[in-house]
CSV table of C-alpha atoms in Angstrom, one decimal:
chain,number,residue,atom,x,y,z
A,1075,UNK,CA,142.4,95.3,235.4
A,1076,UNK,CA,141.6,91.4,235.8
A,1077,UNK,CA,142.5,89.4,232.7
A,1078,UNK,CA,140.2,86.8,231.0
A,1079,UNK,CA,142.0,84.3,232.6
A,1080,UNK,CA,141.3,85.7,236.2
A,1081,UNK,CA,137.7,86.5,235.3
A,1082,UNK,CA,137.7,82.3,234.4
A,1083,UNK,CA,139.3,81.6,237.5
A,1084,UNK,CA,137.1,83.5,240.0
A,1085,UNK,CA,134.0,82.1,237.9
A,1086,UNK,CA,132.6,85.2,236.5
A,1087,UNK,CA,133.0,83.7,232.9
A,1088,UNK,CA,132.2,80.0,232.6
A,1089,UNK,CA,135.1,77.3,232.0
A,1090,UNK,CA,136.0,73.9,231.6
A,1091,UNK,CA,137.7,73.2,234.8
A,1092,UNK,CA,139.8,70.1,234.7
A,1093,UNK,CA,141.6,71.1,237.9
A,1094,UNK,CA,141.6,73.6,240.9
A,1095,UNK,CA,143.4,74.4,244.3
A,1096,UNK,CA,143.9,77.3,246.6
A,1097,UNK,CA,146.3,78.9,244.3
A,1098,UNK,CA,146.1,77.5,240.6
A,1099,UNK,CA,143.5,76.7,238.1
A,1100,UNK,CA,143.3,74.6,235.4
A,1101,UNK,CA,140.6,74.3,232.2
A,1102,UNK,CA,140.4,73.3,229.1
A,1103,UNK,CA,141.9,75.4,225.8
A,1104,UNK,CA,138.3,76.0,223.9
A,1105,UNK,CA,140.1,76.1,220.5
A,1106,UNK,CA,142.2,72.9,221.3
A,1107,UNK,CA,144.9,71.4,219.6
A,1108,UNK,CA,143.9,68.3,221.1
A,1109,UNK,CA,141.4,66.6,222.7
A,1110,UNK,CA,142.2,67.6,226.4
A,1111,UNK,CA,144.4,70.5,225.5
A,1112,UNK,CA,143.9,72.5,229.2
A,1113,UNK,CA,145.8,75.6,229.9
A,1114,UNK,CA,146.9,76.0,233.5
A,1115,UNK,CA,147.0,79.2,235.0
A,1116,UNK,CA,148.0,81.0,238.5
A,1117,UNK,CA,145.2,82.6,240.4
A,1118,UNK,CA,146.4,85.4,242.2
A,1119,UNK,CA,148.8,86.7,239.6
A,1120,UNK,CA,148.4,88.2,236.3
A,1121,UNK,CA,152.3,88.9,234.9
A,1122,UNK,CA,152.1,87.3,231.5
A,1123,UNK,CA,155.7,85.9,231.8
A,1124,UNK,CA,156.3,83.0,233.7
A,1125,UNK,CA,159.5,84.1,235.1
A,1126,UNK,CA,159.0,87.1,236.2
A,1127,UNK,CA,156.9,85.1,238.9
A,1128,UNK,CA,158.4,84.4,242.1
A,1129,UNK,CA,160.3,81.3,243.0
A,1130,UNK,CA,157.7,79.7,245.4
A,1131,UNK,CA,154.5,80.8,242.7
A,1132,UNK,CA,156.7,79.1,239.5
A,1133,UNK,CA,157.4,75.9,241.0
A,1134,UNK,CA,153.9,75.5,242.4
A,1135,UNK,CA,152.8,76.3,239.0
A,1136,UNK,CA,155.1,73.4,237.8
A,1137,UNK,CA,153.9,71.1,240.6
A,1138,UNK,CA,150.2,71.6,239.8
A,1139,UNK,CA,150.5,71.1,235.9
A,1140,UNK,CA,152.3,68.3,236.4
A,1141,UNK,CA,149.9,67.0,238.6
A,1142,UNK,CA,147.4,67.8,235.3
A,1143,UNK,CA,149.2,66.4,233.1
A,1144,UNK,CA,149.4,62.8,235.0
A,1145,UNK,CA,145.5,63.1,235.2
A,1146,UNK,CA,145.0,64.4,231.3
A,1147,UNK,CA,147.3,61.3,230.3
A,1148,UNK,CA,145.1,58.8,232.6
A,1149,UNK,CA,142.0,60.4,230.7
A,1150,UNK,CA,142.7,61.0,227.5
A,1151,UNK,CA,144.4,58.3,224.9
A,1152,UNK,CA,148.0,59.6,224.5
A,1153,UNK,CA,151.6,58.9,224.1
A,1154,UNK,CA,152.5,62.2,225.9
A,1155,UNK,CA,151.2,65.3,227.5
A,1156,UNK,CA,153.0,67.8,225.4
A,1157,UNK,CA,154.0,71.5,227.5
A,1158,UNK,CA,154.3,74.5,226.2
A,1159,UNK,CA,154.8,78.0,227.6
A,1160,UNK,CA,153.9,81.2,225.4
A,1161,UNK,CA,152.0,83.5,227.2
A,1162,UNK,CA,151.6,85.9,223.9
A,1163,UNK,CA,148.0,85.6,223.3
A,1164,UNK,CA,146.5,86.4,226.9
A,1165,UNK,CA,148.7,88.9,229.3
A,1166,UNK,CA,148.5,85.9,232.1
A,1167,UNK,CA,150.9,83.7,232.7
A,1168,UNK,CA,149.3,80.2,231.3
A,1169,UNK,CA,150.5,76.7,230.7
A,1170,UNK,CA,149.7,75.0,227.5
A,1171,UNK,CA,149.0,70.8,228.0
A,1172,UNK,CA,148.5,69.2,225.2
A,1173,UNK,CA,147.7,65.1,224.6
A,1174,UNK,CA,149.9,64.3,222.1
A,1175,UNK,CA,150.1,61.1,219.5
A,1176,UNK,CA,153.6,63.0,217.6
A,1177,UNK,CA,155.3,66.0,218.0
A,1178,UNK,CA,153.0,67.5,215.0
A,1179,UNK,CA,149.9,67.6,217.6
A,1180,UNK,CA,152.0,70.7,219.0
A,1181,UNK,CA,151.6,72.9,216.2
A,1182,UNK,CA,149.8,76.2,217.3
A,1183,UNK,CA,149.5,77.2,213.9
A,1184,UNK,CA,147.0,74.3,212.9
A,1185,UNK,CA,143.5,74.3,212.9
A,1186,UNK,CA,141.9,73.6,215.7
A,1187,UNK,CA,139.4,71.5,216.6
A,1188,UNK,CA,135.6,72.8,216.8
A,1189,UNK,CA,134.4,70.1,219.9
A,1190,UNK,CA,130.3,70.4,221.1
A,1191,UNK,CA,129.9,71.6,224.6
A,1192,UNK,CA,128.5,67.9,225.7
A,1193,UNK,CA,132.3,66.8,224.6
A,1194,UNK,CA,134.1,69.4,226.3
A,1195,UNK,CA,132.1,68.7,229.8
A,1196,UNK,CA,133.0,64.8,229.0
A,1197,UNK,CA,136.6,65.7,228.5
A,1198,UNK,CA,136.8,68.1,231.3
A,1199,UNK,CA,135.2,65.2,234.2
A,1200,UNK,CA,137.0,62.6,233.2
A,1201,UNK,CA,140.3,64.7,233.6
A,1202,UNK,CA,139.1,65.8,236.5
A,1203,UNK,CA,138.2,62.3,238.0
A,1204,UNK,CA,141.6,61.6,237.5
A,1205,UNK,CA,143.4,64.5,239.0
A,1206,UNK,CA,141.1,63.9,242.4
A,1207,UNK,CA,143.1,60.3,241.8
A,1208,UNK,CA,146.5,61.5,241.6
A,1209,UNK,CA,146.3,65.0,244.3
């Protein structure tokens, strides 16, 4: 059974993709933290913990959010690109990046922020205009 994650990744339910290669896949969180929070995911597998993935799989993963996070901190005013790795709320092993101005930008119990879907799209090129500069 595909999660919501694959069915984003394989385009059967719309996203904002910031990011993609052969193997990984990145969009935007659409209840952000941040403006630019983007959760990065693997394609082909669905485990919901990180390391129960296999060696070559969890340092791609790595390789490609970092990657992300270079272009999310070229796009998007930050001091940092916070990372965080929960993987409680969708069975799918995910990669939370999140702009940060302090460490209080990181708090998944705050409210988050209600962007329009012109804003999103905005957010979501630019991010992606700078990945293309940085692969």
């Amino acid at each position: 059974m595909s999660t919501i994650f694959t069915k984003i990744a394989k385009g059967e339910i719309p996203s904002y993709k910031v990011a993609e290669n052969e193997d990984f896949y990145a969009f935007l969180d659409i209840a952000p933290m941040a403006k630019g929070h983007t959760l990065v995911i693997p394609k082909h597998v669905e485990d919901d913990y990180i390391f129960n993935l296999d060696s070559r799989t969890y340092m791609g993963l790595c390789a490609f959010a970092r990657e992300v996070a270079v272009a999310i901190k070229a796009a998007v005013p930050c001091k940092r690109v916070g990372v965080a790795v929960l993987g409680m709320e969708v069975p799918h092993t995910h990669i939370h990046l999140v702009p940060l101005q302090s460490e209080a930008d990181m708090d998944f119990r705050k409210a988050k922020l209600e962007l329009s879907s012109e804003e999103f799209a905005q957010i979501a090129s630019s991010i992606y205009q700078e990945y293309v500069k940085v692969k």
